[in-house]
PDB file of C-alpha atoms in Angstrom:
ATOM      1  CA  UNK W   1      37.005 192.988 113.875  1.00  0.00           C
ATOM      2  CA  UNK W   2      36.487 193.137 110.405  1.00  0.00           C
ATOM      3  CA  UNK W   3      33.151 194.717 108.756  1.00  0.00           C
ATOM      4  CA  UNK W   4      30.545 192.728 107.384  1.00  0.00           C
ATOM      5  CA  UNK W   5      30.986 193.158 103.362  1.00  0.00           C
ATOM      6  CA  UNK W   6      27.132 194.802 101.860  1.00  0.00           C
ATOM      7  CA  UNK W   7      26.850 192.827  98.592  1.00  0.00           C
ATOM      8  CA  UNK W   8      23.840 195.349  97.792  1.00  0.00           C
ATOM      9  CA  UNK W   9      23.023 199.103  98.012  1.00  0.00           C
ATOM     10  CA  UNK W  10      19.326 198.542  97.103  1.00  0.00           C
ATOM     11  CA  UNK W  11      17.150 198.207 100.285  1.00  0.00           C
ATOM     12  CA  UNK W  12      14.648 195.481 100.603  1.00  0.00           C
ATOM     13  CA  UNK W  13      11.405 196.369  99.195  1.00  0.00           C
ATOM     14  CA  UNK W  14       9.582 195.810 102.387  1.00  0.00           C
ATOM     15  CA  UNK W  15      11.786 198.429 103.537  1.00  0.00           C
ATOM     16  CA  UNK W  16      11.341 201.162 101.128  1.00  0.00           C
ATOM     17  CA  UNK W  17       7.649 200.477 102.158  1.00  0.00           C
ATOM     18  CA  UNK W  18       8.209 200.848 105.673  1.00  0.00           C
ATOM     19  CA  UNK W  19      10.150 203.638 104.773  1.00  0.00           C
ATOM     20  CA  UNK W  20       7.324 205.184 102.571  1.00  0.00           C
ATOM     21  CA  UNK W  21       4.447 204.551 105.179  1.00  0.00           C
ATOM     22  CA  UNK W  22       6.136 206.090 107.803  1.00  0.00           C
ATOM     23  CA  UNK W  23       4.187 209.397 108.959  1.00  0.00           C
ATOM     24  CA  UNK W  24       7.473 210.743 110.039  1.00  0.00           C
ATOM     25  CA  UNK W  25       8.770 211.024 106.553  1.00  0.00           C
ATOM     26  CA  UNK W  26       9.942 214.496 106.500  1.00  0.00           C
ATOM     27  CA  UNK W  27       8.029 214.658 102.930  1.00  0.00           C
ATOM     28  CA  UNK W  28       4.756 217.125 104.320  1.00  0.00           C
ATOM     29  CA  UNK W  29       2.645 214.150 105.039  1.00  0.00           C
ATOM     30  CA  UNK W  30       2.379 215.652 108.602  1.00  0.00           C
ATOM     31  CA  UNK W  31       0.646 218.675 107.314  1.00  0.00           C
ATOM     32  CA  UNK W  32      -2.409 217.138 105.442  1.00  0.00           C
ATOM     33  CA  UNK W  33      -5.137 214.706 107.075  1.00  0.00           C
ATOM     34  CA  UNK W  34      -5.998 212.418 104.129  1.00  0.00           C
ATOM     35  CA  UNK W  35      -9.878 214.544 103.996  1.00  0.00           C
ATOM     36  CA  UNK W  36     -10.712 214.088 107.038  1.00  0.00           C
ATOM     37  CA  UNK W  37     -10.947 217.275 108.570  1.00  0.00           C
ATOM     38  CA  UNK W  38     -12.945 218.378 105.799  1.00  0.00           C
ATOM     39  CA  UNK W  39     -15.427 215.294 106.165  1.00  0.00           C
ATOM     40  CA  UNK W  40     -15.385 216.211 109.555  1.00  0.00           C
ATOM     41  CA  UNK W  41     -16.083 219.847 109.098  1.00  0.00           C
ATOM     42  CA  UNK W  42     -18.912 219.185 107.041  1.00  0.00           C
ATOM     43  CA  UNK W  43     -20.540 217.590 109.308  1.00  0.00           C
ATOM     44  CA  UNK W  44     -19.268 214.015 109.398  1.00  0.00           C
ATOM     45  CA  UNK W  45     -20.226 212.423 113.062  1.00  0.00           C
ATOM     46  CA  UNK W  46     -16.611 211.227 114.586  1.00  0.00           C
ATOM     47  CA  UNK W  47     -18.584 207.459 114.306  1.00  0.00           C
ATOM     48  CA  UNK W  48     -18.441 207.397 110.686  1.00  0.00           C
ATOM     49  CA  UNK W  49     -14.801 207.217 110.238  1.00  0.00           C
ATOM     50  CA  UNK W  50     -14.516 203.789 110.348  1.00  0.00           C
ATOM     51  CA  UNK W  51     -16.584 203.145 107.199  1.00  0.00           C
ATOM     52  CA  UNK W  52     -14.924 206.522 106.040  1.00  0.00           C
ATOM     53  CA  UNK W  53     -11.735 204.970 106.116  1.00  0.00           C
ATOM     54  CA  UNK W  54     -13.048 201.448 104.348  1.00  0.00           C
ATOM     55  CA  UNK W  55     -14.706 204.318 101.396  1.00  0.00           C
ATOM     56  CA  UNK W  56     -11.015 206.070 100.780  1.00  0.00           C
ATOM     57  CA  UNK W  57      -9.559 202.550 101.030  1.00  0.00           C
ATOM     58  CA  UNK W  58     -12.032 201.649  97.943  1.00  0.00           C
ATOM     59  CA  UNK W  59     -11.436 205.045  96.047  1.00  0.00           C
ATOM     60  CA  UNK W  60      -8.948 207.311  96.681  1.00  0.00           C
ATOM     61  CA  UNK W  61      -5.834 204.947  97.708  1.00  0.00           C
ATOM     62  CA  UNK W  62      -7.000 202.931  94.453  1.00  0.00           C
ATOM     63  CA  UNK W  63      -6.426 205.581  92.122  1.00  0.00           C
ATOM     64  CA  UNK W  64      -2.764 207.026  93.694  1.00  0.00           C
ATOM     65  CA  UNK W  65      -1.524 202.841  93.842  1.00  0.00           C
ATOM     66  CA  UNK W  66      -3.096 202.346  90.654  1.00  0.00           C
ATOM     67  CA  UNK W  67      -1.452 205.278  89.430  1.00  0.00           C
ATOM     68  CA  UNK W  68       1.828 204.943  91.190  1.00  0.00           C
ATOM     69  CA  UNK W  69       2.130 201.118  90.016  1.00  0.00           C
ATOM     70  CA  UNK W  70       1.912 202.470  86.430  1.00  0.00           C
ATOM     71  CA  UNK W  71       4.440 205.472  86.611  1.00  0.00           C
ATOM     72  CA  UNK W  72       6.788 202.639  88.302  1.00  0.00           C
ATOM     73  CA  UNK W  73       6.406 200.009  84.962  1.00  0.00           C
ATOM     74  CA  UNK W  74       6.358 202.945  82.486  1.00  0.00           C
ATOM     75  CA  UNK W  75       9.773 204.283  84.447  1.00  0.00           C
ATOM     76  CA  UNK W  76      11.504 201.052  84.352  1.00  0.00           C
ATOM     77  CA  UNK W  77      10.618 200.591  81.005  1.00  0.00           C
ATOM     78  CA  UNK W  78      11.560 203.667  79.180  1.00  0.00           C
ATOM     79  CA  UNK W  79      12.769 206.356  82.608  1.00  0.00           C
ATOM     80  CA  UNK W  80      11.517 209.613  80.697  1.00  0.00           C
ATOM     81  CA  UNK W  81       9.340 212.657  81.139  1.00  0.00           C
ATOM     82  CA  UNK W  82       7.173 211.609  78.366  1.00  0.00           C
ATOM     83  CA  UNK W  83       6.962 207.927  79.504  1.00  0.00           C
ATOM     84  CA  UNK W  84       4.607 209.926  81.970  1.00  0.00           C
ATOM     85  CA  UNK W  85       2.463 211.903  80.425  1.00  0.00           C
ATOM     86  CA  UNK W  86      -0.312 210.358  80.069  1.00  0.00           C
ATOM     87  CA  UNK W  87      -0.375 208.579  84.016  1.00  0.00           C
ATOM     88  CA  UNK W  88      -0.482 211.789  85.228  1.00  0.00           C
ATOM     89  CA  UNK W  89      -3.730 212.752  83.035  1.00  0.00           C
ATOM     90  CA  UNK W  90      -5.366 209.022  83.658  1.00  0.00           C
ATOM     91  CA  UNK W  91      -4.698 210.402  87.115  1.00  0.00           C
ATOM     92  CA  UNK W  92      -5.833 213.712  86.939  1.00  0.00           C
ATOM     93  CA  UNK W  93      -8.846 212.591  85.103  1.00  0.00           C
ATOM     94  CA  UNK W  94      -9.653 210.487  87.983  1.00  0.00           C
ATOM     95  CA  UNK W  95      -9.386 213.267  90.362  1.00  0.00           C
ATOM     96  CA  UNK W  96     -11.940 216.321  89.483  1.00  0.00           C
ATOM     97  CA  UNK W  97     -11.211 218.069  92.998  1.00  0.00           C
ATOM     98  CA  UNK W  98      -8.894 220.594  92.165  1.00  0.00           C
ATOM     99  CA  UNK W  99      -8.172 221.090  95.688  1.00  0.00           C
ATOM    100  CA  UNK W 100      -7.470 217.093  95.623  1.00  0.00           C
ATOM    101  CA  UNK W 101      -5.017 218.116  92.851  1.00  0.00           C
ATOM    102  CA  UNK W 102      -3.457 220.142  93.909  1.00  0.00           C
ATOM    103  CA  UNK W 103      -3.029 219.191  98.180  1.00  0.00           C
ATOM    104  CA  UNK W 104      -1.462 215.709  96.057  1.00  0.00           C
ATOM    105  CA  UNK W 105       0.935 217.654  93.792  1.00  0.00           C
ATOM    106  CA  UNK W 106       2.153 219.596  97.369  1.00  0.00           C
ATOM    107  CA  UNK W 107       3.234 216.578  98.518  1.00  0.00           C
ATOM    108  CA  UNK W 108       4.857 215.184  95.675  1.00  0.00           C
ATOM    109  CA  UNK W 109       7.247 218.087  95.729  1.00  0.00           C
ATOM    110  CA  UNK W 110       7.998 217.403  99.502  1.00  0.00           C
ATOM    111  CA  UNK W 111       8.282 213.392  98.097  1.00  0.00           C
ATOM    112  CA  UNK W 112      10.517 214.393  94.940  1.00  0.00           C
ATOM    113  CA  UNK W 113      12.304 216.289  97.187  1.00  0.00           C
ATOM    114  CA  UNK W 114      13.754 213.728  99.448  1.00  0.00           C
ATOM    115  CA  UNK W 115      13.786 211.472  96.772  1.00  0.00           C
ATOM    116  CA  UNK W 116      16.562 213.416  94.760  1.00  0.00           C
ATOM    117  CA  UNK W 117      18.371 213.802  98.080  1.00  0.00           C
ATOM    118  CA  UNK W 118      18.402 210.111  98.458  1.00  0.00           C
ATOM    119  CA  UNK W 119      18.530 208.845  94.498  1.00  0.00           C
ATOM    120  CA  UNK W 120      19.671 212.279  93.006  1.00  0.00           C
ATOM    121  CA  UNK W 121      21.327 210.416  89.770  1.00  0.00           C
ATOM    122  CA  UNK W 122      18.263 207.949  89.387  1.00  0.00           C
ATOM    123  CA  UNK W 123      16.868 208.323  85.938  1.00  0.00           C
ATOM    124  CA  UNK W 124      13.220 207.352  87.400  1.00  0.00           C
ATOM    125  CA  UNK W 125      13.597 210.633  89.669  1.00  0.00           C
ATOM    126  CA  UNK W 126      15.079 213.060  87.345  1.00  0.00           C
ATOM    127  CA  UNK W 127      11.992 212.158  85.149  1.00  0.00           C
ATOM    128  CA  UNK W 128       9.788 213.016  87.819  1.00  0.00           C
ATOM    129  CA  UNK W 129      11.753 216.297  87.786  1.00  0.00           C
ATOM    130  CA  UNK W 130      11.029 217.434  84.456  1.00  0.00           C
ATOM    131  CA  UNK W 131       7.129 217.342  85.423  1.00  0.00           C
ATOM    132  CA  UNK W 132       5.951 220.184  86.317  1.00  0.00           C
ATOM    133  CA  UNK W 133       4.592 219.247  89.284  1.00  0.00           C
ATOM    134  CA  UNK W 134       4.117 215.447  89.268  1.00  0.00           C
ATOM    135  CA  UNK W 135       1.260 213.974  91.758  1.00  0.00           C
ATOM    136  CA  UNK W 136       2.744 212.104  94.870  1.00  0.00           C
ATOM    137  CA  UNK W 137       1.520 208.776  93.403  1.00  0.00           C
ATOM    138  CA  UNK W 138       4.157 209.257  90.242  1.00  0.00           C
ATOM    139  CA  UNK W 139       6.994 210.278  92.361  1.00  0.00           C
ATOM    140  CA  UNK W 140       6.161 207.544  94.469  1.00  0.00           C
ATOM    141  CA  UNK W 141       6.343 205.226  91.802  1.00  0.00           C
ATOM    142  CA  UNK W 142       9.020 207.033  90.587  1.00  0.00           C
ATOM    143  CA  UNK W 143      11.282 205.457  93.913  1.00  0.00           C
ATOM    144  CA  UNK W 144       9.856 202.233  93.239  1.00  0.00           C
ATOM    145  CA  UNK W 145      10.719 202.043  89.977  1.00  0.00           C
ATOM    146  CA  UNK W 146      14.651 203.385  91.210  1.00  0.00           C
ATOM    147  CA  UNK W 147      14.794 200.978  94.453  1.00  0.00           C
ATOM    148  CA  UNK W 148      12.874 198.012  92.314  1.00  0.00           C
ATOM    149  CA  UNK W 149       9.634 198.189  94.965  1.00  0.00           C
ATOM    150  CA  UNK W 150       7.317 194.734  95.113  1.00  0.00           C
ATOM    151  CA  UNK W 151       4.073 196.361  92.988  1.00  0.00           C
ATOM    152  CA  UNK W 152       2.395 194.570  95.489  1.00  0.00           C
ATOM    153  CA  UNK W 153       4.246 196.474  98.806  1.00  0.00           C
ATOM    154  CA  UNK W 154       3.269 199.904  96.477  1.00  0.00           C
ATOM    155  CA  UNK W 155       0.028 198.952  96.801  1.00  0.00           C
ATOM    156  CA  UNK W 156      -0.474 197.987  99.865  1.00  0.00           C
ATOM    157  CA  UNK W 157       1.774 201.234 100.854  1.00  0.00           C
ATOM    158  CA  UNK W 158      -0.719 203.548  99.320  1.00  0.00           C
ATOM    159  CA  UNK W 159      -3.994 201.810 101.606  1.00  0.00           C
ATOM    160  CA  UNK W 160      -2.388 201.531 104.314  1.00  0.00           C
ATOM    161  CA  UNK W 161      -0.081 205.489 104.304  1.00  0.00           C
ATOM    162  CA  UNK W 162      -4.176 206.833 103.901  1.00  0.00           C
ATOM    163  CA  UNK W 163      -5.774 205.109 106.196  1.00  0.00           C
ATOM    164  CA  UNK W 164      -2.975 205.994 108.763  1.00  0.00           C
ATOM    165  CA  UNK W 165      -2.694 209.709 108.057  1.00  0.00           C
ATOM    166  CA  UNK W 166      -6.851 210.160 108.722  1.00  0.00           C
ATOM    167  CA  UNK W 167      -6.572 208.288 111.951  1.00  0.00           C
ATOM    168  CA  UNK W 168      -3.699 210.599 113.422  1.00  0.00           C
ATOM    169  CA  UNK W 169      -5.519 213.206 112.300  1.00  0.00           C
ATOM    170  CA  UNK W 170      -8.439 212.278 114.090  1.00  0.00           C
ATOM    171  CA  UNK W 171      -6.450 212.231 117.504  1.00  0.00           C
ATOM    172  CA  UNK W 172      -6.016 215.806 117.037  1.00  0.00           C
ATOM    173  CA  UNK W 173      -9.513 217.037 115.744  1.00  0.00           C
ATOM    174  CA  UNK W 174     -11.562 214.131 117.680  1.00  0.00           C
ATOM    175  CA  UNK W 175      -9.841 212.949 120.545  1.00  0.00           C
ATOM    176  CA  UNK W 176     -10.320 208.998 121.618  1.00  0.00           C
ATOM    177  CA  UNK W 177      -8.505 205.868 122.977  1.00  0.00           C
ATOM    178  CA  UNK W 178      -5.560 205.842 120.291  1.00  0.00           C
ATOM    179  CA  UNK W 179      -5.778 202.306 120.282  1.00  0.00           C
ATOM    180  CA  UNK W 180      -9.516 201.995 118.792  1.00  0.00           C
ATOM    181  CA  UNK W 181      -8.737 203.355 115.114  1.00  0.00           C
ATOM    182  CA  UNK W 182      -5.790 201.438 114.840  1.00  0.00           C
ATOM    183  CA  UNK W 183      -8.687 198.898 114.602  1.00  0.00           C
ATOM    184  CA  UNK W 184      -9.397 200.712 111.866  1.00  0.00           C
ATOM    185  CA  UNK W 185      -6.623 200.632 110.163  1.00  0.00           C
ATOM    186  CA  UNK W 186      -6.103 197.476 109.672  1.00  0.00           C
ATOM    187  CA  UNK W 187     -10.172 197.135 108.641  1.00  0.00           C
ATOM    188  CA  UNK W 188      -9.775 199.244 105.742  1.00  0.00           C
ATOM    189  CA  UNK W 189      -6.194 197.945 104.853  1.00  0.00           C
ATOM    190  CA  UNK W 190      -8.335 194.510 104.920  1.00  0.00           C
ATOM    191  CA  UNK W 191     -11.530 195.903 102.561  1.00  0.00           C
ATOM    192  CA  UNK W 192      -9.172 195.960  99.629  1.00  0.00           C
ATOM    193  CA  UNK W 193      -6.853 193.146 100.201  1.00  0.00           C
ATOM    194  CA  UNK W 194      -8.287 190.971  97.802  1.00  0.00           C
ATOM    195  CA  UNK W 195      -7.631 193.443  95.486  1.00  0.00           C
ATOM    196  CA  UNK W 196      -3.918 194.143  95.377  1.00  0.00           C
ATOM    197  CA  UNK W 197      -3.086 191.522  92.866  1.00  0.00           C
ATOM    198  CA  UNK W 198      -5.454 193.342  90.200  1.00  0.00           C
ATOM    199  CA  UNK W 199      -4.249 196.995  90.896  1.00  0.00           C
ATOM    200  CA  UNK W 200      -0.092 195.377  91.117  1.00  0.00           C
ATOM    201  CA  UNK W 201      -0.596 194.090  88.000  1.00  0.00           C
ATOM    202  CA  UNK W 202      -1.129 197.368  86.202  1.00  0.00           C
ATOM    203  CA  UNK W 203       0.765 198.355  83.304  1.00  0.00           C
ATOM    204  CA  UNK W 204      -1.995 200.626  81.630  1.00  0.00           C
ATOM    205  CA  UNK W 205      -2.720 204.071  82.858  1.00  0.00           C
ATOM    206  CA  UNK W 206      -6.499 203.274  81.014  1.00  0.00           C
ATOM    207  CA  UNK W 207      -6.742 200.731  83.422  1.00  0.00           C
ATOM    208  CA  UNK W 208      -5.959 202.629  86.095  1.00  0.00           C
ATOM    209  CA  UNK W 209      -8.825 202.156  89.183  1.00  0.00           C
ATOM    210  CA  UNK W 210     -11.889 205.296  88.740  1.00  0.00           C
ATOM    211  CA  UNK W 211     -13.318 204.906  91.953  1.00  0.00           C
ATOM    212  CA  UNK W 212     -15.362 208.191  92.412  1.00  0.00           C
ATOM    213  CA  UNK W 213     -15.883 209.403  96.154  1.00  0.00           C
ATOM    214  CA  UNK W 214     -18.232 212.948  94.985  1.00  0.00           C
ATOM    215  CA  UNK W 215     -19.053 213.755  99.244  1.00  0.00           C
ATOM    216  CA  UNK W 216     -15.176 213.894  99.852  1.00  0.00           C
ATOM    217  CA  UNK W 217     -14.092 215.890  96.815  1.00  0.00           C
ATOM    218  CA  UNK W 218     -16.925 218.632  97.462  1.00  0.00           C
ATOM    219  CA  UNK W 219     -16.037 218.816 101.110  1.00  0.00           C
ATOM    220  CA  UNK W 220     -11.694 219.215 100.190  1.00  0.00           C
ATOM    221  CA  UNK W 221     -13.742 222.117  97.596  1.00  0.00           C
ATOM    222  CA  UNK W 222     -15.244 223.834 100.427  1.00  0.00           C
ATOM    223  CA  UNK W 223     -12.069 223.439 102.775  1.00  0.00           C
ATOM    224  CA  UNK W 224      -9.823 225.287 100.197  1.00  0.00           C
ATOM    225  CA  UNK W 225     -11.292 228.201 101.045  1.00  0.00           C
ATOM    226  CA  UNK W 226     -11.878 227.957 105.120  1.00  0.00           C
ATOM    227  CA  UNK W 227      -9.528 229.964 107.351  1.00  0.00           C
ATOM    228  CA  UNK W 228     -10.524 227.931 110.565  1.00  0.00           C
ATOM    229  CA  UNK W 229      -8.330 224.462 109.951  1.00  0.00           C
ATOM    230  CA  UNK W 230      -5.551 222.615 111.676  1.00  0.00           C
ATOM    231  CA  UNK W 231      -4.606 220.369 107.926  1.00  0.00           C
ATOM    232  CA  UNK W 232      -3.558 221.447 104.578  1.00  0.00           C
ATOM    233  CA  UNK W 233      -6.119 218.787 103.415  1.00  0.00           C
TER     234      UNK W 233
END
């Protein structure tokens, strides 16, 4: 029996999206709670988690998604580290918490290690490697550029993965019926679906959403100083 001939060396966009959204991806994401542990330790009741997920989807997730979309665009146009400098600067300006920036850079290191293993010769990955501690959305934007991932799928990955990370962390922080948070994740994704096309069309870092979450930023800073925690952030 003859094995089928493969005509493409690139996985489908949706396949890459599923890979990036998989909590089992060996990139260090299991050590993070998408800010949920800091929120709960600061006194936010578990009953507020559904609203918390929607709030994250409309702020943090869209900042990161927009950053990744613009990084993808830049690296497809000119795959160099210089093309990413102002993308990183705009991301940092929209991420005022030093603790949140550090967490993103730490996650970016894990994703970049994986990207370097999977696409070692890709110019977009090499461009990220030339940066000093690139944040996670920039690295994922590079993966999207290498794999020709659809920008709409890229936006949805960030919204889903952030909500799902928090939902998974909740089961360790405030154990409950594991089926319940699934509905909350879907609701968070639905809350920003109407914005997906707009974010996916971004090409200029100045257009990256600038939604802020002051409580989350303050909670993240306090969490970074405590040794009473299960998650890194």
